[in-house]
CSV table of C-alpha atoms in Angstrom, one decimal:
chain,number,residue,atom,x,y,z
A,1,UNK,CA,-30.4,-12.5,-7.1
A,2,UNK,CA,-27.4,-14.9,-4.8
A,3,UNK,CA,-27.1,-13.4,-1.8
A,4,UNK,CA,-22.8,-13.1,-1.6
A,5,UNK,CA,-22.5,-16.5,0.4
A,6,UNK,CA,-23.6,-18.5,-2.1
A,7,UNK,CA,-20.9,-17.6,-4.4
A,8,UNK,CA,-17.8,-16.0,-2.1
A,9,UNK,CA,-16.1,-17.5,0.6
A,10,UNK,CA,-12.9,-17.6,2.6
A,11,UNK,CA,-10.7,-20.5,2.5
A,12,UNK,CA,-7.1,-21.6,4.0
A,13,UNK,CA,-5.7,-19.6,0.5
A,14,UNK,CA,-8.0,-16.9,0.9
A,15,UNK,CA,-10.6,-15.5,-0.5
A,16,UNK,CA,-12.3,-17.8,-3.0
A,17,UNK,CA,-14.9,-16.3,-5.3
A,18,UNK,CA,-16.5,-20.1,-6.5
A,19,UNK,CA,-18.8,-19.0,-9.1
A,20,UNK,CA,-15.9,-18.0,-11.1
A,21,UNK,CA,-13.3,-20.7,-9.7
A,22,UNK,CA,-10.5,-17.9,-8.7
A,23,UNK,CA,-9.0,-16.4,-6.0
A,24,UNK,CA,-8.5,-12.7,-4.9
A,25,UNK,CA,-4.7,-11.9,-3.5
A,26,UNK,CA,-4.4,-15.7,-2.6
A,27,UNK,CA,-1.9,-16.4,0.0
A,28,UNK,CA,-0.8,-19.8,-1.5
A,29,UNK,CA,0.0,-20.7,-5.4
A,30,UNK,CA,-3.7,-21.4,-6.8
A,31,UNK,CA,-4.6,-22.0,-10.2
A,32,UNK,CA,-6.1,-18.4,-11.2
A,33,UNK,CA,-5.2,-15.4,-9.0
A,34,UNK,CA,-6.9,-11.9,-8.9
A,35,UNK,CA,-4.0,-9.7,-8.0
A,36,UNK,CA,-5.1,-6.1,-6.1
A,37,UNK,CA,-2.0,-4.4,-6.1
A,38,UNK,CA,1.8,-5.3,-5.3
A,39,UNK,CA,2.5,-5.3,-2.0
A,40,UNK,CA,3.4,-8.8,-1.1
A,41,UNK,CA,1.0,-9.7,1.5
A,42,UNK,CA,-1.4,-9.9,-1.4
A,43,UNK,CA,0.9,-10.5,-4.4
A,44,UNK,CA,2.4,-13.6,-3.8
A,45,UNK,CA,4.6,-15.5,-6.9
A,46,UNK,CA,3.8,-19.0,-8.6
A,47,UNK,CA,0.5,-18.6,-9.5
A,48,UNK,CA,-0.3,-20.5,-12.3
A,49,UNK,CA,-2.7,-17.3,-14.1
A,50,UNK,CA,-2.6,-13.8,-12.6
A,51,UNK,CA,-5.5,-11.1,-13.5
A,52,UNK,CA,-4.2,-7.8,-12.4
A,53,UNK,CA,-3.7,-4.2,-13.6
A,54,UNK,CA,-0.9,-4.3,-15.9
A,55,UNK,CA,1.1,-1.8,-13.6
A,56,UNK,CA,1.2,-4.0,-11.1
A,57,UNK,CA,1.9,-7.1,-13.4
A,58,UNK,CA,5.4,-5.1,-14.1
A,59,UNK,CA,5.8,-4.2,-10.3
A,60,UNK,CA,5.2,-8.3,-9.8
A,61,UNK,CA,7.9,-9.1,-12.4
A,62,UNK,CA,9.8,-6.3,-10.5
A,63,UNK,CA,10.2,-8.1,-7.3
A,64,UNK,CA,9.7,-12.1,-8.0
A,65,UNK,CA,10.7,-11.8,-11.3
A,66,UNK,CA,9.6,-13.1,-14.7
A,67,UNK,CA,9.3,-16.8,-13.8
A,68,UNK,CA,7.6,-16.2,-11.0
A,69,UNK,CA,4.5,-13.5,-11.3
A,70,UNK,CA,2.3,-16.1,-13.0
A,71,UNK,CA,3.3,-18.8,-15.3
A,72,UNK,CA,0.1,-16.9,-17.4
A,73,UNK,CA,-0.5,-13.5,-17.0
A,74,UNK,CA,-3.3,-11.1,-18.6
A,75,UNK,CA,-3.0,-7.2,-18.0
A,76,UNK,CA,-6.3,-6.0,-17.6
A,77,UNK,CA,-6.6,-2.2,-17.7
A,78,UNK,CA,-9.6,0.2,-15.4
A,79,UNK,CA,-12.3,0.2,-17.4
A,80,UNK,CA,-11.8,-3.1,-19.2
A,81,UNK,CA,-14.1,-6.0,-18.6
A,82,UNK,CA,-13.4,-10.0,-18.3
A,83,UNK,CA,-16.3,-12.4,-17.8
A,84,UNK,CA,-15.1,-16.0,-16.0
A,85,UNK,CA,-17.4,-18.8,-15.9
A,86,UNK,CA,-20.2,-16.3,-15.9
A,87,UNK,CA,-18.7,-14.5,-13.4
A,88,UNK,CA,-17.7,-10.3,-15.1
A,89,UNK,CA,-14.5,-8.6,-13.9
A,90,UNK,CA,-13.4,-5.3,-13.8
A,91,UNK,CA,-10.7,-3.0,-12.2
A,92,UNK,CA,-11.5,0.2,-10.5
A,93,UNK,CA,-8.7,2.6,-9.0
A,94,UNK,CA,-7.9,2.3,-5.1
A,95,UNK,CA,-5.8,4.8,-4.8
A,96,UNK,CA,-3.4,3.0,-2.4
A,97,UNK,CA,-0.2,2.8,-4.6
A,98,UNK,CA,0.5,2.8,-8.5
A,99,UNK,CA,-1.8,0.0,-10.0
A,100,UNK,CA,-3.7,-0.7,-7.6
A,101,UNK,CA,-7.5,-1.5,-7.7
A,102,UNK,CA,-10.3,-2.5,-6.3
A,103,UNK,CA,-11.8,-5.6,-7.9
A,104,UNK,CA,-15.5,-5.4,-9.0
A,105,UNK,CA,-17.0,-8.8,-9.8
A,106,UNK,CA,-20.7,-9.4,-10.9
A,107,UNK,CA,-22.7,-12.5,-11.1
A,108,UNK,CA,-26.3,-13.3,-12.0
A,109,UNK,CA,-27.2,-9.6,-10.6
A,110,UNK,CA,-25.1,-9.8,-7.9
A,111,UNK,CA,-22.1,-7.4,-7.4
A,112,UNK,CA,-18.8,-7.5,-5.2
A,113,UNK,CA,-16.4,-5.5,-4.6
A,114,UNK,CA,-13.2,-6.2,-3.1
A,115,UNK,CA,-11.0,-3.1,-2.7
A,116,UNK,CA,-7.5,-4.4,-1.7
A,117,UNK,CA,-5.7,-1.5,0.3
A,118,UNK,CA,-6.7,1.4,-0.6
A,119,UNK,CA,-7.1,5.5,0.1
A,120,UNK,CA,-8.9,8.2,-0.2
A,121,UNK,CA,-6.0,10.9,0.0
A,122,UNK,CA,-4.4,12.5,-3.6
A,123,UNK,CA,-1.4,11.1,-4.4
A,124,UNK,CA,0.2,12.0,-7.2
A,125,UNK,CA,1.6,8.5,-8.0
A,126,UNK,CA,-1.7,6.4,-8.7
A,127,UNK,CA,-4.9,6.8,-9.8
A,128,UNK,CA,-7.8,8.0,-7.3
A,129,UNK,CA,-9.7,5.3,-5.3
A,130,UNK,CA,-13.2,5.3,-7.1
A,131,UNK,CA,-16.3,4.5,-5.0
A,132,UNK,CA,-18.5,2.1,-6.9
A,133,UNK,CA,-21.9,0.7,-5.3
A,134,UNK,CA,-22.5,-2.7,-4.5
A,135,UNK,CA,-24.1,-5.6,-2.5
A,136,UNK,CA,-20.9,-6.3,-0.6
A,137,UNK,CA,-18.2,-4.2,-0.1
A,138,UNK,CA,-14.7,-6.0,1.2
A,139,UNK,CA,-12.4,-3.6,2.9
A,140,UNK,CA,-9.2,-3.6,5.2
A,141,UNK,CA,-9.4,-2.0,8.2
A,142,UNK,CA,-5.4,-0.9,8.8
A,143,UNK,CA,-6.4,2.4,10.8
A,144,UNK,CA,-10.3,1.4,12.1
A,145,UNK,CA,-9.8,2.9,15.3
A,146,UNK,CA,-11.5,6.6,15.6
A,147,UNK,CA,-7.8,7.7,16.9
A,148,UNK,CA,-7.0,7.5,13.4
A,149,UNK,CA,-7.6,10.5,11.4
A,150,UNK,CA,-4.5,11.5,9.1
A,151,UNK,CA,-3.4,15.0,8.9
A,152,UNK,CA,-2.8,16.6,5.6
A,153,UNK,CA,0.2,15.0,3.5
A,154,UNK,CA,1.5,18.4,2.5
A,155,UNK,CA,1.6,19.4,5.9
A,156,UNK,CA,3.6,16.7,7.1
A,157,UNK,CA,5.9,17.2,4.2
A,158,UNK,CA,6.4,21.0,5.0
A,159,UNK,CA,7.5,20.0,8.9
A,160,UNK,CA,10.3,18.0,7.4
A,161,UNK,CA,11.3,20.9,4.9
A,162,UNK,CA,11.2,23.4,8.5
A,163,UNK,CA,14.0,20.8,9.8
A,164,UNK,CA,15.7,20.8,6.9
A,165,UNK,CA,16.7,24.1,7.4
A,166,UNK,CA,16.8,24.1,10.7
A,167,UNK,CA,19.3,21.6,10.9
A,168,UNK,CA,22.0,22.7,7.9
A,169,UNK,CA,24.4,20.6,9.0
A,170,UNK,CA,22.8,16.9,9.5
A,171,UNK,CA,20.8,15.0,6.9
A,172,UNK,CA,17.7,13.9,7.0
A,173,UNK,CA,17.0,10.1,6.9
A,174,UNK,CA,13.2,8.9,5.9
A,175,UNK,CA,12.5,5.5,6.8
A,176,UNK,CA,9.9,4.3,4.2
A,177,UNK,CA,8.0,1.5,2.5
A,178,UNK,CA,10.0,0.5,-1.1
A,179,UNK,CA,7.1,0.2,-3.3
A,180,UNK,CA,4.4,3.4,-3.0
A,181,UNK,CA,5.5,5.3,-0.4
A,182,UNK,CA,8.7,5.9,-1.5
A,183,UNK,CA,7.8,7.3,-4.6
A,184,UNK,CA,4.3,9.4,-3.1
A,185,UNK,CA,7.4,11.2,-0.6
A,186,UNK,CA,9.5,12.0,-3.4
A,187,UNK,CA,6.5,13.3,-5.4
A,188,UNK,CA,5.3,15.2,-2.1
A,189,UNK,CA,8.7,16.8,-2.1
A,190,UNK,CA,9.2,18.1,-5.5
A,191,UNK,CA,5.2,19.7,-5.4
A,192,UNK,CA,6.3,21.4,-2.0
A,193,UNK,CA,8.9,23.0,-4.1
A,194,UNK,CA,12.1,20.9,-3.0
A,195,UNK,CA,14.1,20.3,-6.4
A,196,UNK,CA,17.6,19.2,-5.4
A,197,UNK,CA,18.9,15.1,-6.0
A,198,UNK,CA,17.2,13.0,-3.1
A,199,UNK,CA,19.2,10.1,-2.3
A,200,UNK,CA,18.6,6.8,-2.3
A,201,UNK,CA,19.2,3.6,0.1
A,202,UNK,CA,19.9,0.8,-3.0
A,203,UNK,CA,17.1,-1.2,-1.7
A,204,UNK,CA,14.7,1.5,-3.3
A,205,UNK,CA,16.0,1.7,-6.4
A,206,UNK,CA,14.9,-0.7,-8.8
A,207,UNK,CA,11.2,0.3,-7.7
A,208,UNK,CA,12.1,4.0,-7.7
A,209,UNK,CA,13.1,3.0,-11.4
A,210,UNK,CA,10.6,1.1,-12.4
A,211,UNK,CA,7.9,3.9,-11.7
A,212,UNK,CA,9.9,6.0,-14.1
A,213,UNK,CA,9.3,4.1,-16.7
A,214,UNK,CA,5.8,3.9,-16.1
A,215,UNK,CA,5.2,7.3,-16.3
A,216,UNK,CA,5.8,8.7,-12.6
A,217,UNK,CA,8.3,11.9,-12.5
A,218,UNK,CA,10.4,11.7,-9.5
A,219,UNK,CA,13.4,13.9,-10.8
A,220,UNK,CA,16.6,13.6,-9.9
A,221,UNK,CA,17.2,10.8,-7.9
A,222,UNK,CA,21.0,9.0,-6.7
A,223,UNK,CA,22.1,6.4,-4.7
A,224,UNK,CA,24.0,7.7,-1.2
A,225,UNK,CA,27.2,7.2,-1.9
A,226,UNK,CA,30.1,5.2,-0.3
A,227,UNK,CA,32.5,7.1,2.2
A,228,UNK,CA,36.0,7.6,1.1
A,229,UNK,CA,37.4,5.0,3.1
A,230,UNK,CA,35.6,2.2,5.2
A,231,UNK,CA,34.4,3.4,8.5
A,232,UNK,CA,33.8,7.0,6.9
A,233,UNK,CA,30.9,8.9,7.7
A,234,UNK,CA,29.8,12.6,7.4
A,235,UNK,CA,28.0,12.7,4.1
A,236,UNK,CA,24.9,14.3,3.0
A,237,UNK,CA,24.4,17.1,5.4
A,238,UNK,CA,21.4,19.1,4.8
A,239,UNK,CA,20.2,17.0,2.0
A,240,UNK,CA,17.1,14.2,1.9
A,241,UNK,CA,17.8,10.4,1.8
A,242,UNK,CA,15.0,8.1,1.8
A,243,UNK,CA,15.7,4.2,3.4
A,244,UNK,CA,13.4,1.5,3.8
A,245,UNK,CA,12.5,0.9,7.2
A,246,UNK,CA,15.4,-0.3,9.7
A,247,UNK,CA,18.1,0.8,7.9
A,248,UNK,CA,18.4,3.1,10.3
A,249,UNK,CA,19.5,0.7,12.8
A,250,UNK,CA,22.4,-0.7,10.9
A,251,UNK,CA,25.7,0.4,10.3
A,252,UNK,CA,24.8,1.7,7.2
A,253,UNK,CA,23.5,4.9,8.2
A,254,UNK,CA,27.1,5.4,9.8
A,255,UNK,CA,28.0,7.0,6.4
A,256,UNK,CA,25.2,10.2,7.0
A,257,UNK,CA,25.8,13.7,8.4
A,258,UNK,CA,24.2,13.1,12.0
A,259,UNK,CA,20.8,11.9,10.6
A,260,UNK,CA,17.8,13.3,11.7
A,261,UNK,CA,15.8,10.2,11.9
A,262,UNK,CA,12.0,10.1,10.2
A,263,UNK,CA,9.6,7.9,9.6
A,264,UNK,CA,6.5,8.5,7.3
A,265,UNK,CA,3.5,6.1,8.1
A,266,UNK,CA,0.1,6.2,9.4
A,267,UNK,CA,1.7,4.2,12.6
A,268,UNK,CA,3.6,7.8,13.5
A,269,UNK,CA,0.3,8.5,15.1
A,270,UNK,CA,0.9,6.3,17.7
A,271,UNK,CA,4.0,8.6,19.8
A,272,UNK,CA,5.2,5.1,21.7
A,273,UNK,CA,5.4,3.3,18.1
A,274,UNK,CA,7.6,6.1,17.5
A,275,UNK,CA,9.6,6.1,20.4
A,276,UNK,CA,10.0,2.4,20.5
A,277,UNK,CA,11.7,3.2,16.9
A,278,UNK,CA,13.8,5.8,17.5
A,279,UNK,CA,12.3,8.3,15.1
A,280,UNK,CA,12.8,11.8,15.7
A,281,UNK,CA,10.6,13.4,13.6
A,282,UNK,CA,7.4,11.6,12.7
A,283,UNK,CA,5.8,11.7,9.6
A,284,UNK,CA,2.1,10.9,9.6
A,285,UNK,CA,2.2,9.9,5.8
A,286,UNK,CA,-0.4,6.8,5.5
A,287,UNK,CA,-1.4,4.7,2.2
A,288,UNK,CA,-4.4,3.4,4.1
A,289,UNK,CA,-8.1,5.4,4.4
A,290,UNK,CA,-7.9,7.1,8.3
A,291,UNK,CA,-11.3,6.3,10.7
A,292,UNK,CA,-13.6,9.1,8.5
A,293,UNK,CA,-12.5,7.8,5.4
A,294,UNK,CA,-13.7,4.2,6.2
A,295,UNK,CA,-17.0,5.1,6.8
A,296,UNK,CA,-16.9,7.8,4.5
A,297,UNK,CA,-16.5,4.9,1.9
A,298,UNK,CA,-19.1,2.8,3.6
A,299,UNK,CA,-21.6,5.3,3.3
A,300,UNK,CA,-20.5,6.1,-0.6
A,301,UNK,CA,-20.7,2.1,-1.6
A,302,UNK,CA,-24.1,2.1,0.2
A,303,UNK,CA,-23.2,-1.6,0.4
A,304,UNK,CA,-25.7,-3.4,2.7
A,305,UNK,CA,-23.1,-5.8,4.3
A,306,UNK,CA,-19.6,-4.8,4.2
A,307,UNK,CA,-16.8,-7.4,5.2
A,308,UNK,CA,-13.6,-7.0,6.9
A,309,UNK,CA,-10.0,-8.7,5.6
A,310,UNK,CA,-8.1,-7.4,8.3
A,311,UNK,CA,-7.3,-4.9,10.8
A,312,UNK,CA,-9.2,-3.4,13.6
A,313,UNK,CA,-12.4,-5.1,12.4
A,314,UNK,CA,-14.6,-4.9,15.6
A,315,UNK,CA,-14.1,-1.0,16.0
A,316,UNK,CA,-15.6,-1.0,12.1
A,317,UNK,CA,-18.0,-3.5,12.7
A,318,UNK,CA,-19.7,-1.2,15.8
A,319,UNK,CA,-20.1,1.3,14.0
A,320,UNK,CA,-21.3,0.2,10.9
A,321,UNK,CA,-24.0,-1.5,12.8
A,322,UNK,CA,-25.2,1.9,13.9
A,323,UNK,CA,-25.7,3.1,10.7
A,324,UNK,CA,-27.5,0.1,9.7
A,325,UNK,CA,-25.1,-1.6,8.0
A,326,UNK,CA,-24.0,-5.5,8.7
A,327,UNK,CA,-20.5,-6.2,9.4
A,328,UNK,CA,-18.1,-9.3,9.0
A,329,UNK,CA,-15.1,-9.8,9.8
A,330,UNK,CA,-13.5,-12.3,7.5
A,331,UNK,CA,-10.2,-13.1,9.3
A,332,UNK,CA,-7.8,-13.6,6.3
A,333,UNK,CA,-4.4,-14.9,7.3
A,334,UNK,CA,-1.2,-13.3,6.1
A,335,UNK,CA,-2.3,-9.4,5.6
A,336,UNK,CA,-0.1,-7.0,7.5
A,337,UNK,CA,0.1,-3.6,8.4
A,338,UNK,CA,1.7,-2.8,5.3
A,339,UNK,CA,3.9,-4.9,3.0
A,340,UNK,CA,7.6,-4.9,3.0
A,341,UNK,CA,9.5,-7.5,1.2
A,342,UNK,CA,12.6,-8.8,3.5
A,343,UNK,CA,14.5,-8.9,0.4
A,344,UNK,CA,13.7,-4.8,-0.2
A,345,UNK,CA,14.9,-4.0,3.5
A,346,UNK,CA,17.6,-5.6,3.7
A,347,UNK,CA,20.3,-2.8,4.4
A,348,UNK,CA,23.3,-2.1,2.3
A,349,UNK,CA,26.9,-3.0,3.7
A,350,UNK,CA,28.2,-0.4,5.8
């Protein structure tokens, strides 16, 4: 059986698996891409064949359009199977936003699995991460810091419902990725009971849409309207409008009802990230696996060797190598915190 290094490696356009001759979330155009999910720090357009989920094949045509998501591109669905040059393929569910998965690959008894972003948390938008055992496990390491444990989701969501209607009079402005946790908020929202219109900055509609027809609910949803006259503000008191992150910093938001200003990510943990922002209520709503749920998923792969893309690898690493397991950090270039396409956060005119 090839040990892992023998047929997976990282290169300037990430990582390559050369058995098969592909790439997984390239961070250049390559010939043959395996796409994760749709965040753009790992879906990146002009590939000449994209493998991915065909979720995130539409969410891909979505924000780069048609010409641009892969001159080829082949939908393959979770429990399908694709065999390259030898090498088998298969999607598994990582729970991290609609789409996405984890990326099993198999070769002459060998197995790697590359999991993207992913989550351990329900959400109501995507599929549940499934563990699946391996020889390697690839994972990010957004929140590897033991700091990091994310509160309930339904708890966070209730807080902002308490302001709500403690504050009547002012509305309530969520700052929020476009693609995934957008839509996981608004889900959050109508299972906590909340059934009036939540408005919409216009940089999260087409997404907001696009999960619609895809078979995600998200009731009624409209775009915040225009004042009256220019320089008008006032609108929306007491009612929910989700933004993408730094709108709230433009004269956009000018338009709302004395916002109370929110932020949903697993970064509202850290109070000075909040501060710095200027959110007043934060809203610990992550997309990523907390501390527990890392090595929860560690133990659960009962991978041997598990490698690190990005993130706060050498916390991960430590303790993995006290539970016996070997840890790489791979150091991938062009991963962030989360994705958020410039074009989706740009903010409306005032």
């Amino acid at each position: 059986m090839p040990h892992p290094d023998r047929w997976m490696r990282v290169t300037p356009q990430g990582l390559y698996c050369e058995a098969g001759d592909f790439f997984i979330d390239p961070l250049r155009p390559v010939p043959r891409a395996v796409i994760t999910h749709g965040h753009s720090d790992h879906a990146r357009p002009d590939h000449d064949h994209v493998l991915a989920t065909p979720e995130t094949l539409a969410i891909m045509r979505q924000r780069m359009g048609e010409d641009r998501a892969g001159r080829r591109q082949q939908a393959l669905r979770p429990g399908e199977t694709v065999t390259h040059n030898g090498v088998s393929i298969r999607m598994v569910p990582a729970g991290h936003v609609l789409g996405s998965a984890q990326v099993v690959l198999d070769w002459q008894g060998s197995r790697i699995v590359v999991s993207g972003d992913y989550k351990r948390r329900p959400d109501p938008t995507c599929a549940p991460f499934e563990p699946v055992e391996c020889d390697v496990f690839v994972t990010e390491a957004t929140f590897a810091l033991p700091v990091f444990r994310h509160p309930p989701a339904g708890r966070e969501i209730a807080r902002l419902l308490d302001s709500v209607r403690l504050f009547p009079d002012r509305a309530h402005l969520i700052g929020v990725y476009a693609l995934g946790k957008c839509q996981r908020v608004i889900r959050l929202l109508r299972d906590a009971g909340w059934d009036r219109p939540i408005h919409l900055h216009g940089g999260l509609v087409a997404l907001s849409e696009l999960y619609g027809r895809l078979g995600v609910e998200l009731g009624d949803l409209r775009p915040v309207p225009a004042p009256a006259k220019r320089g008008g503000g006032g609108l929306l008191p007491g009612e929910i409008v989700l933004a993408p992150s730094g709108a709230e910093a433009t004269p956009w938001v000018r338009r709302l009802a004395e916002p109370v200003v929110c932020a949903a990510s697993g970064w509202m943990r850290v109070r000075q990230r909040a501060r710095t922002k200027g959110v007043e209520l934060p809203l610990i709503v992550s997309d990523h696996a907390d501390w527990e749920e890392l090595l929860l998923t560690a133990a659960e792969v009962a991978a041997p060797e598990i490698w690190v893309t990005h993130g706060r690898e050498d916390a991960l690493i430590h303790a993995l190598a006290q539970r016996g397991v070997r840890g790489r950090a791979l150091h991938l270039l062009g991963r962030g915190e989360e994705d958020e396409d410039a074009p989706a956060a740009q903010p409306e005119p005032a």
